[in-house]
Amino acid sequence: MAKPKRDYDDIPGTFVFDARRAKQGYALNMFCKSLDVAENREQFRRDEARYLSSFDLTDEQREAVLERQWLRLLELGGNMYFTFKLAIFDGKSMQHVGGEMSGMTEEEFREMMLRGGRRETDG
């Protein structure tokens, strides 16, 4: 049975975290949440692939985590607040992650935010 199309399914570059994505990304988000615990962070730091094997991730989700594909993580059901725990683990800022998601440097992203979230070309 085909999934019903939502009004927001075709917003370019945007993956709305709705009930479908929550279900899709449950294991991914639980992995990210597990990084709240120091012992888990240490296990992940020692062997990322091995640690990930204890979660029921899809191959695509596993690859996105290992390669830190920030936007792809959201597409695969990751919740921004949970996936940011992985960025914090890496010592990355929200501006860094936002920049990578937007094809910008961290500094360019920060400057755009100071302009109200608009690029210079947006007018």
GROMACS .gro file of C-alpha atoms in nm:
model
  123
    1MET     CA    1   0.000   0.000   0.000
    2ALA     CA    2   0.139   0.338  -0.101
    3LYS     CA    3   0.199   0.591   0.172
    4PRO     CA    4  -0.026   0.898   0.146
    5LYS     CA    5   0.153   1.205   0.014
    6ARG     CA    6   0.176   1.498   0.252
    7ASP     CA    7   0.164   1.868   0.159
    8TYR     CA    8   0.518   1.906   0.290
    9ASP     CA    9   0.677   1.607   0.115
   10ASP     CA   10   0.823   1.817  -0.166
   11ILE     CA   11   0.978   2.110   0.021
   12PRO     CA   12   1.332   2.120  -0.125
   13GLY     CA   13   1.602   2.021   0.122
   14THR     CA   14   1.355   1.982   0.409
   15PHE     CA   15   1.261   1.662   0.588
   16VAL     CA   16   0.972   1.724   0.823
   17PHE     CA   17   0.993   1.508   1.135
   18ASP     CA   18   0.646   1.362   1.144
   19ALA     CA   19   0.507   1.030   1.271
   20ARG     CA   20   0.638   0.846   0.964
   21ARG     CA   21   0.992   0.975   1.016
   22ALA     CA   22   0.972   0.909   1.390
   23LYS     CA   23   0.891   0.545   1.319
   24GLN     CA   24   1.157   0.522   1.046
   25GLY     CA   25   1.425   0.676   1.266
   26TYR     CA   26   1.344   0.522   1.603
   27ALA     CA   27   1.660   0.308   1.625
   28LEU     CA   28   1.874   0.590   1.486
   29ASN     CA   29   1.742   0.834   1.744
   30MET     CA   30   1.787   0.580   2.025
   31PHE     CA   31   2.150   0.539   1.917
   32CYS     CA   32   2.197   0.916   1.934
   33LYS     CA   33   2.022   0.929   2.271
   34SER     CA   34   2.254   0.658   2.400
   35LEU     CA   35   2.541   0.904   2.366
   36ASP     CA   36   2.406   1.081   2.674
   37VAL     CA   37   2.583   0.813   2.881
   38ALA     CA   38   2.959   0.850   2.923
   39GLU     CA   39   3.022   0.473   2.909
   40ASN     CA   40   2.835   0.452   2.578
   41ARG     CA   41   3.033   0.742   2.433
   42GLU     CA   42   3.352   0.563   2.526
   43GLN     CA   43   3.238   0.238   2.360
   44PHE     CA   44   3.140   0.432   2.048
   45ARG     CA   45   3.474   0.614   2.047
   46ARG     CA   46   3.665   0.283   2.065
   47ASP     CA   47   3.482   0.117   1.775
   48GLU     CA   48   3.201   0.308   1.607
   49ALA     CA   49   3.090   0.026   1.373
   50ARG     CA   50   3.080  -0.229   1.653
   51TYR     CA   51   2.883  -0.001   1.880
   52LEU     CA   52   2.634   0.072   1.602
   53SER     CA   53   2.576  -0.300   1.552
   54SER     CA   54   2.388  -0.307   1.881
   55PHE     CA   55   2.115  -0.090   1.725
   56ASP     CA   56   1.865  -0.200   1.462
   57LEU     CA   57   1.982   0.053   1.204
   58THR     CA   58   1.941   0.019   0.829
   59ASP     CA   59   2.258   0.005   0.622
   60GLU     CA   60   2.184   0.359   0.501
   61GLN     CA   61   2.145   0.491   0.856
   62ARG     CA   62   2.468   0.319   0.964
   63GLU     CA   63   2.657   0.471   0.671
   64ALA     CA   64   2.512   0.817   0.740
   65VAL     CA   65   2.628   0.796   1.102
   66LEU     CA   66   2.977   0.673   1.017
   67GLU     CA   67   3.023   0.936   0.747
   68ARG     CA   68   2.850   1.211   0.949
   69GLN     CA   69   2.606   1.286   0.670
   70TRP     CA   70   2.405   1.535   0.873
   71LEU     CA   71   2.123   1.610   0.628
   72ARG     CA   72   2.097   1.244   0.527
   73LEU     CA   73   2.045   1.153   0.893
   74LEU     CA   74   1.734   1.372   0.896
   75GLU     CA   75   1.613   1.222   0.569
   76LEU     CA   76   1.647   0.875   0.723
   77GLY     CA   77   1.432   0.959   1.023
   78GLY     CA   78   1.676   1.133   1.250
   79ASN     CA   79   1.538   1.402   1.475
   80MET     CA   80   1.752   1.717   1.476
   81TYR     CA   81   1.773   1.726   1.854
   82PHE     CA   82   1.885   1.364   1.875
   83THR     CA   83   2.128   1.376   1.581
   84PHE     CA   84   2.287   1.686   1.730
   85LYS     CA   85   2.404   1.463   2.016
   86LEU     CA   86   2.634   1.299   1.760
   87ALA     CA   87   2.764   1.640   1.656
   88ILE     CA   88   2.831   1.726   2.020
   89PHE     CA   89   3.015   1.394   2.054
   90ASP     CA   90   3.238   1.511   1.765
   91GLY     CA   91   3.285   1.852   1.925
   92LYS     CA   92   3.095   2.024   1.643
   93SER     CA   93   2.876   2.329   1.682
   94MET     CA   94   2.520   2.374   1.559
   95GLN     CA   95   2.659   2.628   1.312
   96HIS     CA   96   2.900   2.367   1.177
   97VAL     CA   97   2.620   2.115   1.123
   98GLY     CA   98   2.388   2.379   0.975
   99GLY     CA   99   2.664   2.490   0.743
  100GLU     CA  100   2.728   2.138   0.619
  101MET     CA  101   2.357   2.085   0.566
  102SER     CA  102   2.340   2.407   0.367
  103GLY     CA  103   2.661   2.371   0.166
  104MET     CA  104   2.831   2.651   0.358
  105THR     CA  105   3.120   2.690   0.592
  106GLU     CA  106   3.051   2.725   0.961
  107GLU     CA  107   3.135   3.098   0.938
  108GLU     CA  108   2.911   3.153   0.635
  109PHE     CA  109   2.625   2.981   0.813
  110ARG     CA  110   2.682   3.190   1.127
  111GLU     CA  111   2.678   3.512   0.921
  112MET     CA  112   2.357   3.404   0.748
  113MET     CA  113   2.192   3.346   1.085
  114LEU     CA  114   2.298   3.693   1.197
  115ARG     CA  115   2.119   3.826   0.886
  116GLY     CA  116   1.795   3.663   0.997
  117GLY     CA  117   1.855   3.332   0.820
  118ARG     CA  118   1.887   3.483   0.476
  119ARG     CA  119   2.170   3.446   0.229
  120GLU     CA  120   2.317   3.764   0.082
  121THR     CA  121   2.156   3.667  -0.250
  122ASP     CA  122   1.809   3.652  -0.089
  123GLY     CA  123   1.789   4.029  -0.082
   0.00000   0.00000   0.00000
